[in-house]
Coordinates of C-alpha atoms in Angstrom, one line a residue:
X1 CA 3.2 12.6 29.5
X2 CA 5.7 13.9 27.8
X3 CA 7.8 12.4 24.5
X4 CA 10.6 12.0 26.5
X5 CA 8.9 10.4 28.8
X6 CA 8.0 7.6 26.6
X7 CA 11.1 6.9 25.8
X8 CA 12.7 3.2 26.4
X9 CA 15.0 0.9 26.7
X10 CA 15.2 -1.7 24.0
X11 CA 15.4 -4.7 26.0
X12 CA 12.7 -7.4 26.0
X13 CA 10.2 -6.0 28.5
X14 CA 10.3 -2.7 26.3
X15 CA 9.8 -4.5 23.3
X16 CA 7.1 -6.6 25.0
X17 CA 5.3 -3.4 25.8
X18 CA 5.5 -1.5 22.1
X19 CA 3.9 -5.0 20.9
X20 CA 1.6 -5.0 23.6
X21 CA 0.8 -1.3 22.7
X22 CA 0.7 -1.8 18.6
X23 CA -2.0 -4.9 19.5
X24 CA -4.3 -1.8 21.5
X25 CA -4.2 0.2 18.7
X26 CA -1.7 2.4 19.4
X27 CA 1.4 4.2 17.9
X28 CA 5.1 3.6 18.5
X29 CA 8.1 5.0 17.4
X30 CA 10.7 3.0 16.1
X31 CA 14.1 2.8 14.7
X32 CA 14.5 1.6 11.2
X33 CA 18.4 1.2 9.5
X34 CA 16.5 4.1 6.9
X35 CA 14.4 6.8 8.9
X36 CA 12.7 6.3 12.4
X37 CA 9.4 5.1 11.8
X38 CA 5.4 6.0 13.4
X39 CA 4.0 2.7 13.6
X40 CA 0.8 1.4 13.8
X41 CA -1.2 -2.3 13.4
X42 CA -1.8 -2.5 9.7
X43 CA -4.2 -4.5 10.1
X44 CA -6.2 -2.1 12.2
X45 CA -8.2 0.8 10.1
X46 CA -8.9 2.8 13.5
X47 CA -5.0 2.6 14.2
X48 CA -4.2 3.7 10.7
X49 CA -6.6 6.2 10.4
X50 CA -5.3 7.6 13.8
X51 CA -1.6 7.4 12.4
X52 CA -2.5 9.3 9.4
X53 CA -4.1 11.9 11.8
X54 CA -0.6 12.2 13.5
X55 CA 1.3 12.8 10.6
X56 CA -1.2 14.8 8.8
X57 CA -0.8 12.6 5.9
X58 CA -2.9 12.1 2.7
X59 CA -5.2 9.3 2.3
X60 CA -4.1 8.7 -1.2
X61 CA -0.6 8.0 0.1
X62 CA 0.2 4.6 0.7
X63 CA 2.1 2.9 3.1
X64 CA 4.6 0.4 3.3
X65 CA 3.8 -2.8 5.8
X66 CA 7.0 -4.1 7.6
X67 CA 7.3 -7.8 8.4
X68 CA 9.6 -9.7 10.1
X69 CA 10.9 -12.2 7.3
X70 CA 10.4 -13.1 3.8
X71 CA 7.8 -16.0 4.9
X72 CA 6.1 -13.2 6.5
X73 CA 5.8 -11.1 3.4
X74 CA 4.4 -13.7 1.4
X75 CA 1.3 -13.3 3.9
X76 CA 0.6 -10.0 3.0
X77 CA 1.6 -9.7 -1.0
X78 CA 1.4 -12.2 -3.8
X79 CA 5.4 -12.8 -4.7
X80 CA 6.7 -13.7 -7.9
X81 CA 10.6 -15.3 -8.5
X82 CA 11.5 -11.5 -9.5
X83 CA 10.4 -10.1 -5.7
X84 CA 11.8 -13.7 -4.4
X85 CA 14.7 -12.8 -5.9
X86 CA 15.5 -9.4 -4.9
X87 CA 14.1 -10.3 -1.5
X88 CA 16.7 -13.1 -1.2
X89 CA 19.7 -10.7 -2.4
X90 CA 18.6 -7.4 -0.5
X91 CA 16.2 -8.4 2.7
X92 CA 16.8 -7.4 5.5
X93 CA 17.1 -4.1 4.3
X94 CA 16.1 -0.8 2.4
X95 CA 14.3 -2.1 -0.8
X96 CA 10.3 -2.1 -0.3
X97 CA 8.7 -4.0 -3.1
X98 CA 5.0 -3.0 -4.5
X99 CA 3.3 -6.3 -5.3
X100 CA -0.3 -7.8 -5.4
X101 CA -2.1 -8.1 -2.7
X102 CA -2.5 -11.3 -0.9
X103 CA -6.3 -12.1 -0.6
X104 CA -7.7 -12.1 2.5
X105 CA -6.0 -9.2 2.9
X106 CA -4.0 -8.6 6.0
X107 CA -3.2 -5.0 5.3
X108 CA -6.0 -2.8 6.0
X109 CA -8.0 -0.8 2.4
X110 CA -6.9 2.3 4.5
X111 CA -3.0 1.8 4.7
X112 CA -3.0 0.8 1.1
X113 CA -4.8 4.1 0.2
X114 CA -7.5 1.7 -1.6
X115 CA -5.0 -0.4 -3.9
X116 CA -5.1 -3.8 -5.1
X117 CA -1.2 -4.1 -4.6
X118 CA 0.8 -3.7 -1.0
X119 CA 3.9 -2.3 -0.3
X120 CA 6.2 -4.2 1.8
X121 CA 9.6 -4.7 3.4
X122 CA 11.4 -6.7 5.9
X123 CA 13.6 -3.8 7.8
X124 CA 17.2 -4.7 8.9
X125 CA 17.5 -3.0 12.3
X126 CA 17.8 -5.2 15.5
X127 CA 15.3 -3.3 17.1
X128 CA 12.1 -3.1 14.6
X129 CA 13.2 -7.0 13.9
X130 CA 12.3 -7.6 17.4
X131 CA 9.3 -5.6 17.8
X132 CA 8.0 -7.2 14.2
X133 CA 8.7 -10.5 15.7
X134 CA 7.3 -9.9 18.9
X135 CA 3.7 -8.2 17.2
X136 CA 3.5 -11.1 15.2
X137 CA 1.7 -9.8 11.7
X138 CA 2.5 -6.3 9.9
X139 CA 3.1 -3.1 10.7
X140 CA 2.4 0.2 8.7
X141 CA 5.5 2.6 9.9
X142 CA 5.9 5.5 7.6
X143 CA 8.2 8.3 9.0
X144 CA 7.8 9.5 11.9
X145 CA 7.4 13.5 10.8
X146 CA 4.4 15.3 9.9
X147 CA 3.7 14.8 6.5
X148 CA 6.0 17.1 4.1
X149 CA 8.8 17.7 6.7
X150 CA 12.4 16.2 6.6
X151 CA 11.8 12.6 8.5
X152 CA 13.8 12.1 11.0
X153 CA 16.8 10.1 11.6
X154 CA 17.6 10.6 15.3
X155 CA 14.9 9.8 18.3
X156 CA 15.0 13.2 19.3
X157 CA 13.5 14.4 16.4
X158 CA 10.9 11.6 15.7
X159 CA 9.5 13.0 19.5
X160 CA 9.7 16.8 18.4
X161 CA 7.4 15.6 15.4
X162 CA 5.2 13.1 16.3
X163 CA 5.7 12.3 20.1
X164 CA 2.7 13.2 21.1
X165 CA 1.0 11.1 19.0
X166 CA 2.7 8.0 20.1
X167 CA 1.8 5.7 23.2
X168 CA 5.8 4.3 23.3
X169 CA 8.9 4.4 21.5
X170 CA 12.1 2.6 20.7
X171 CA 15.6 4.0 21.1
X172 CA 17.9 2.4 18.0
X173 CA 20.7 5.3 17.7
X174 CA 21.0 7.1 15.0
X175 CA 19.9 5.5 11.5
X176 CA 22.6 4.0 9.4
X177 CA 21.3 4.9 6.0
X178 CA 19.2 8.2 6.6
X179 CA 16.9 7.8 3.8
X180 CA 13.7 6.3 3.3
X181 CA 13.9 2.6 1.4
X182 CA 14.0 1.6 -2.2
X183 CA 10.4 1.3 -3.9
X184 CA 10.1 -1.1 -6.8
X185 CA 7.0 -2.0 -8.4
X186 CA 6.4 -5.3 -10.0
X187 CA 3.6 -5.7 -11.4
X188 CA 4.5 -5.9 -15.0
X189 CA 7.2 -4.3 -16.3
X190 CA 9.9 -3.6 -13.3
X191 CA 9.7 -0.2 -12.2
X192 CA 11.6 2.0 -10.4
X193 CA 9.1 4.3 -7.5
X194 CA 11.6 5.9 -5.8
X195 CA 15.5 5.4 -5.6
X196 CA 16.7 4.8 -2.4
X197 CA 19.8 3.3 -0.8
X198 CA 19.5 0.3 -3.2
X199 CA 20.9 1.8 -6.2
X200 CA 19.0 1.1 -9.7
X201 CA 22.0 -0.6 -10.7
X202 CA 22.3 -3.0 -8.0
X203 CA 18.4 -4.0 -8.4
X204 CA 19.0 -4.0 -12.5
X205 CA 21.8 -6.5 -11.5
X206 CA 19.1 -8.8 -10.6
X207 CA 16.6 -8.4 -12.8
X208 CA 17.0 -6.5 -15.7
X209 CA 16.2 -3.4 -16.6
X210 CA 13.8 -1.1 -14.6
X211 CA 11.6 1.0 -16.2
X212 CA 10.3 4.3 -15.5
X213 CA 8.0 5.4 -12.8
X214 CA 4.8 6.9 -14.6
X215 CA 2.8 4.0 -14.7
X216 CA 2.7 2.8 -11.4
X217 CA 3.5 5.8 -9.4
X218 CA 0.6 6.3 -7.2
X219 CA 1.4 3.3 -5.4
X220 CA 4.6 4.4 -4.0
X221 CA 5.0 6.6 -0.9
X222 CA 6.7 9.8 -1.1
X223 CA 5.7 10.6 -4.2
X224 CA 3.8 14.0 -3.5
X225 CA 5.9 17.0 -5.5
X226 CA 6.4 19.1 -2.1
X227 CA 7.7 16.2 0.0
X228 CA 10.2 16.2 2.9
X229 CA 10.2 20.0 2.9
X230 CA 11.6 22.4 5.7
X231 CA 10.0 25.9 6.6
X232 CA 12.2 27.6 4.4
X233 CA 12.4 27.4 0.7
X234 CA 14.7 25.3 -1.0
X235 CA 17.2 26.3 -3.5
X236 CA 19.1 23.6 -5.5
X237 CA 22.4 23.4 -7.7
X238 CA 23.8 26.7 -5.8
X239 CA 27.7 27.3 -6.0
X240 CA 27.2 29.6 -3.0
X241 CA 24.7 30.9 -0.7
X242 CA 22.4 34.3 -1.1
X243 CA 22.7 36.9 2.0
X244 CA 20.0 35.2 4.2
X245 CA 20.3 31.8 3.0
X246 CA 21.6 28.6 5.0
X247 CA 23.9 26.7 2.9
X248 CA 24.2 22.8 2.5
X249 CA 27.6 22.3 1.0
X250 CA 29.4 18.9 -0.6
X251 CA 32.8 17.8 -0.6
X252 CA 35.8 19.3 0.4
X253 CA 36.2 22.9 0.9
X254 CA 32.6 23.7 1.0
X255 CA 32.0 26.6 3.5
X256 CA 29.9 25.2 6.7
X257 CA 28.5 24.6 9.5
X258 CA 26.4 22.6 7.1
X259 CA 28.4 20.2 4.7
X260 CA 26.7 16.8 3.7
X261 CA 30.3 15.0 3.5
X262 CA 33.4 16.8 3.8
X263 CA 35.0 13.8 1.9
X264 CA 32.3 14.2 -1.1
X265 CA 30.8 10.8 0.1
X266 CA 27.3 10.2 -1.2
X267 CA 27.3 7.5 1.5
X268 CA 27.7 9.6 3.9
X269 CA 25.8 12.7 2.3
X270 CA 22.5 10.3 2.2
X271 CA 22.9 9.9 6.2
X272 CA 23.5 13.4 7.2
X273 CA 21.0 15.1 4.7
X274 CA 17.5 15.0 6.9
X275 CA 19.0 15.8 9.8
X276 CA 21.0 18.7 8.6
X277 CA 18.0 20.0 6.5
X278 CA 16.5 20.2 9.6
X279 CA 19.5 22.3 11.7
X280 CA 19.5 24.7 8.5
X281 CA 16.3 25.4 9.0
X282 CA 16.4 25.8 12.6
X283 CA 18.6 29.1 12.0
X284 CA 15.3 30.6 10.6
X285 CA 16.9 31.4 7.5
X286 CA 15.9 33.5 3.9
X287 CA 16.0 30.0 2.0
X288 CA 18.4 26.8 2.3
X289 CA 20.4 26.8 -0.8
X290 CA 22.0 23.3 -1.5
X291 CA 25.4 22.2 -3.3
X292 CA 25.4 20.4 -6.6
X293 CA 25.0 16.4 -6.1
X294 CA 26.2 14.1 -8.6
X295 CA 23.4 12.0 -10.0
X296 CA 25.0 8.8 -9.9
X297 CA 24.5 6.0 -7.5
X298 CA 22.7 7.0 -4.3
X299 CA 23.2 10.4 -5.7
X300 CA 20.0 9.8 -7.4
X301 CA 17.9 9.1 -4.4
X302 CA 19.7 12.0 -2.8
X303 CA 18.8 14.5 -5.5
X304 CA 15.0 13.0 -5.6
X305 CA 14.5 13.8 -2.0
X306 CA 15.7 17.4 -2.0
X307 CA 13.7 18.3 -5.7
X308 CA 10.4 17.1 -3.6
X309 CA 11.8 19.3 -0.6
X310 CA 12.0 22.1 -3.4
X311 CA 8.7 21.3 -4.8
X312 CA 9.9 20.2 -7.9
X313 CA 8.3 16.7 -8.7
X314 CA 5.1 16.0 -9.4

């Protein structure tokens, strides 16, 4: 069968039939309001093992459980009033919070790469909602790309990537947001994994001041250095492109077909930047040589995302 084939409609029966699917041990696709996600029981080391297989993924990499609610969270990780809190203000949604495992576990050693803390988030699309609340308990759903490559933001590219791999899979329209959530750790100190579409200052807002990653960074997805990378090699902070190179402009004037946000929208720039990434690319270019992005605001998780598509974090 083919990945189109598995596609579905998002109606109850098809929902039904991911669940019924996750419960076997298999993989779905599904939308998230971030990326589309490859899904898997979390609870099941055989399914996570087989969904680290699909994505090439390393072990050491930890992934976030998705639940349904709030209540549901507080099954899987140990919550203090600061996750309550930020929970309350920003779930449903793109924040994932790194906490303490709840004991007996009910995310398998394998999806937490061996940790004694969890990450987890309750999404805010319609359609992984429903499929969380239909499953019934959490679900490891990292991006549904092979590990390192741009993560997908459109069905049709979750299939090119991972289809294959996966026994169903969802149909929720393109994703809203475009990048992958908000990671904060707290487990002393506030900490700030990786920025996100939940801007430092908005979490700050809440509860103080975050501080820097170091410390806790391990236990944080998408921290390797070469992360979300195309074929080609990525040049940042470029005025113009090279002979060869694809070029991802910003703001107005910028030549295209490839321009993040006409308007200079980081907004909009955040929603657009996997999946044109991944049409530069396409051309089979020199390099992909990419416009200057202000740092403020979801600029930051923005510029994060394209230095580990450069290589440039460790």
């Amino acid at each position: 069968m083919s990945g189109t084939d598995k596609v579905q409609e998002t109606g109850a029966g098809a929902i039904a039939r991911a669940a019924a699917a996750l419960r076997a041990g298999d993989l779905v696709i599904l939308p998230t309001e971030t990326v589309y996600g490859l899904a898997a029981d979390a609870a099941n080391p055989q399914a996570v093992a087989r969904l680290y297989e699909a994505k090439g993924r390393p072990s050491f990499n930890p992934l976030i459980a998705h639940v349904a609610s709030l209540e549901a969270a507080e099954e899987v990780a140990e919550f203090d009033e600061r996750a309550r809190r930020l929970a309350g203000r920003f779930w449903p949604g793109p924040l994932t919070l790194v906490l303490p495992v709840r004991r007996p576990a009910r995310v398998c050693d394998l999806a937490r790469a061996g940790l004694d803390t969890v990450a987890v988030r309750a999404p805010a699309h319609p359609v992984a909602r429903a499929l969380l609340e239909a499953f019934g308990g959490p679900v490891a759903a990292p991006s549904a790309n092979r590990s390192g490559r741009p993560s997908p933001t459109a069905l049709e590219a979750a299939l090119e990537e991972t289809g294959a791999a996966a026994a169903a899979a969802l149909d929720g329209g393109p994703c809203r947001v475009g990048l992958e959530s908000t990671v904060v750790a707290l487990l002393d100190e506030p900490r700030l994994l990786r920025p996100g579409a939940v801007t430092r200052a908005e979490i700050e807002a809440e509860i103080g001041p975050l501080a820097e990653a170091e410390a806790d960074a391990k236990r944080s997805p998408g921290r390797l250095a070469r992360h979300y990378a195309p074929n080609a090699p990525v040049r940042l902070g470029a005025e113009a492109p090279r002979p060869g190179e694809a070029f991802l402009g910003f703001g107005p004037g910028a030549p295209g077909p490839f321009n993040l946000s006409p308007a200079g929208d980081l907004r909009e720039a955040a929603a657009n930047l996997f999946a044109m990434l991944r049409a530069a690319d396409a051309t089979g270019p020199s390099g992909i040589a990419v416009a200057p992005i202000p740092e403020e605001g979801l600029g930051e998780a923005i510029n994060d995302r394209l230095r580990r598509a450069a290589g440039f974090v460790g």
